[in-house]
mmCIF file of C-alpha atoms in Angstrom:
data_model
loop_
_atom_site.group_PDB
_atom_site.id
_atom_site.type_symbol
_atom_site.label_atom_id
_atom_site.label_comp_id
_atom_site.label_asym_id
_atom_site.label_seq_id
_atom_site.Cartn_x
_atom_site.Cartn_y
_atom_site.Cartn_z
ATOM 1 C CA UNK A 1 -25.522 25.005 9.574
ATOM 2 C CA UNK A 2 -28.880 23.818 8.255
ATOM 3 C CA UNK A 3 -32.058 24.940 9.886
ATOM 4 C CA UNK A 4 -33.054 22.722 12.833
ATOM 5 C CA UNK A 5 -36.776 23.057 12.263
ATOM 6 C CA UNK A 6 -36.982 22.190 8.620
ATOM 7 C CA UNK A 7 -34.589 19.825 6.881
ATOM 8 C CA UNK A 8 -34.989 21.591 3.537
ATOM 9 C CA UNK A 9 -35.323 25.196 4.708
ATOM 10 C CA UNK A 10 -31.983 26.144 3.160
ATOM 11 C CA UNK A 11 -33.009 24.600 -0.143
ATOM 12 C CA UNK A 12 -36.330 25.900 -1.501
ATOM 13 C CA UNK A 13 -36.710 22.774 -3.649
ATOM 14 C CA UNK A 14 -36.894 20.622 -0.492
ATOM 15 C CA UNK A 15 -39.384 22.466 1.692
ATOM 16 C CA UNK A 16 -41.192 19.373 2.958
ATOM 17 C CA UNK A 17 -41.061 19.670 6.752
ATOM 18 C CA UNK A 18 -43.046 16.573 7.599
ATOM 19 C CA UNK A 19 -45.479 16.289 10.466
ATOM 20 C CA UNK A 20 -45.451 18.361 13.642
ATOM 21 C CA UNK A 21 -43.945 15.465 15.601
ATOM 22 C CA UNK A 22 -41.091 15.088 13.095
ATOM 23 C CA UNK A 23 -40.311 18.795 13.247
ATOM 24 C CA UNK A 24 -40.236 18.759 17.053
ATOM 25 C CA UNK A 25 -38.060 15.618 17.053
ATOM 26 C CA UNK A 26 -35.613 17.273 14.647
ATOM 27 C CA UNK A 27 -35.486 20.372 16.828
ATOM 28 C CA UNK A 28 -34.933 18.308 19.983
ATOM 29 C CA UNK A 29 -32.076 16.418 18.295
ATOM 30 C CA UNK A 30 -30.510 19.685 17.135
ATOM 31 C CA UNK A 31 -30.878 21.237 20.613
ATOM 32 C CA UNK A 32 -29.197 18.264 22.286
ATOM 33 C CA UNK A 33 -26.311 18.319 19.809
ATOM 34 C CA UNK A 34 -25.739 22.059 20.100
ATOM 35 C CA UNK A 35 -26.050 22.271 23.902
ATOM 36 C CA UNK A 36 -24.382 18.979 24.771
ATOM 37 C CA UNK A 37 -21.078 19.546 22.995
ATOM 38 C CA UNK A 38 -18.459 22.138 23.755
ATOM 39 C CA UNK A 39 -18.273 23.975 20.466
ATOM 40 C CA UNK A 40 -15.520 26.587 20.316
ATOM 41 C CA UNK A 41 -16.734 30.142 19.956
ATOM 42 C CA UNK A 42 -16.142 31.831 16.637
ATOM 43 C CA UNK A 43 -13.203 34.220 16.769
ATOM 44 C CA UNK A 44 -13.358 37.754 15.431
ATOM 45 C CA UNK A 45 -11.037 36.831 12.558
ATOM 46 C CA UNK A 46 -13.219 33.856 11.545
ATOM 47 C CA UNK A 47 -16.365 35.978 11.749
ATOM 48 C CA UNK A 48 -14.799 38.730 9.608
ATOM 49 C CA UNK A 49 -13.655 36.162 7.014
ATOM 50 C CA UNK A 50 -17.154 34.644 6.905
ATOM 51 C CA UNK A 51 -18.727 38.071 6.445
ATOM 52 C CA UNK A 52 -16.199 39.016 3.736
ATOM 53 C CA UNK A 53 -16.955 35.770 1.874
ATOM 54 C CA UNK A 54 -20.676 36.453 2.170
ATOM 55 C CA UNK A 55 -20.199 40.006 0.868
ATOM 56 C CA UNK A 56 -18.098 38.787 -2.078
ATOM 57 C CA UNK A 57 -20.732 36.157 -2.932
ATOM 58 C CA UNK A 58 -23.536 38.698 -2.815
ATOM 59 C CA UNK A 59 -21.527 41.164 -4.935
ATOM 60 C CA UNK A 60 -20.892 38.460 -7.542
ATOM 61 C CA UNK A 61 -24.592 37.547 -7.566
ATOM 62 C CA UNK A 62 -25.571 41.216 -7.946
ATOM 63 C CA UNK A 63 -23.072 41.763 -10.789
ATOM 64 C CA UNK A 64 -24.405 38.708 -12.622
ATOM 65 C CA UNK A 65 -27.968 39.872 -12.015
ATOM 66 C CA UNK A 66 -27.263 43.320 -13.485
ATOM 67 C CA UNK A 67 -25.390 41.835 -16.443
ATOM 68 C CA UNK A 68 -28.347 39.600 -17.272
ATOM 69 C CA UNK A 69 -30.452 42.599 -18.321
ATOM 70 C CA UNK A 70 -28.109 44.092 -20.905
ATOM 71 C CA UNK A 71 -25.057 42.019 -21.721
ATOM 72 C CA UNK A 72 -22.373 44.215 -23.283
ATOM 73 C CA UNK A 73 -20.440 42.385 -25.962
ATOM 74 C CA UNK A 74 -17.045 43.850 -26.763
ATOM 75 C CA UNK A 75 -15.053 42.927 -29.833
ATOM 76 C CA UNK A 76 -11.546 41.738 -29.058
ATOM 77 C CA UNK A 77 -8.787 42.268 -31.599
ATOM 78 C CA UNK A 78 -8.732 44.079 -34.942
ATOM 79 C CA UNK A 79 -12.079 44.589 -36.644
ATOM 80 C CA UNK A 80 -13.631 46.599 -39.425
ATOM 81 C CA UNK A 81 -16.054 49.410 -38.675
ATOM 82 C CA UNK A 82 -19.626 48.185 -38.869
ATOM 83 C CA UNK A 83 -20.863 51.034 -41.060
ATOM 84 C CA UNK A 84 -19.465 53.710 -43.287
ATOM 85 C CA UNK A 85 -19.060 57.206 -41.854
ATOM 86 C CA UNK A 86 -19.295 60.054 -44.324
ATOM 87 C CA UNK A 87 -16.252 62.337 -44.382
ATOM 88 C CA UNK A 88 -18.497 65.391 -44.094
ATOM 89 C CA UNK A 89 -19.650 64.330 -40.636
ATOM 90 C CA UNK A 90 -16.165 63.653 -39.241
ATOM 91 C CA UNK A 91 -14.760 66.083 -36.740
ATOM 92 C CA UNK A 92 -11.269 67.235 -37.663
ATOM 93 C CA UNK A 93 -9.035 68.941 -35.175
ATOM 94 C CA UNK A 94 -6.511 71.529 -36.292
ATOM 95 C CA UNK A 95 -3.807 73.529 -34.647
ATOM 96 C CA UNK A 96 -4.082 73.926 -30.851
ATOM 97 C CA UNK A 97 -6.968 71.440 -30.795
ATOM 98 C CA UNK A 98 -9.421 73.749 -32.561
ATOM 99 C CA UNK A 99 -12.179 72.194 -34.619
ATOM 100 C CA UNK A 100 -11.592 72.828 -38.321
ATOM 101 C CA UNK A 101 -14.618 71.071 -39.781
ATOM 102 C CA UNK A 102 -16.790 73.286 -41.987
#
């Protein structure tokens, strides 16, 4: 539900609240709508679903935020090695997993 005091409070690009009289009129209208109608109370299941959705959204935002610093590109499919590795620096394993490189 949007904020009753400021029409654009949920959207930082629309933070124009107007005059004091407009803000009070908006709040009075919101108060009459919320108190005058019989709105059903939120059940535990609905509240848990809302919180789970909020947690999933925040986790997705955090993952995207972390990925923005150092994107890891992975090659998919067959590819050639990007540089030559000298045979003298390769580690060779012999019998029983022992290292046999000289």
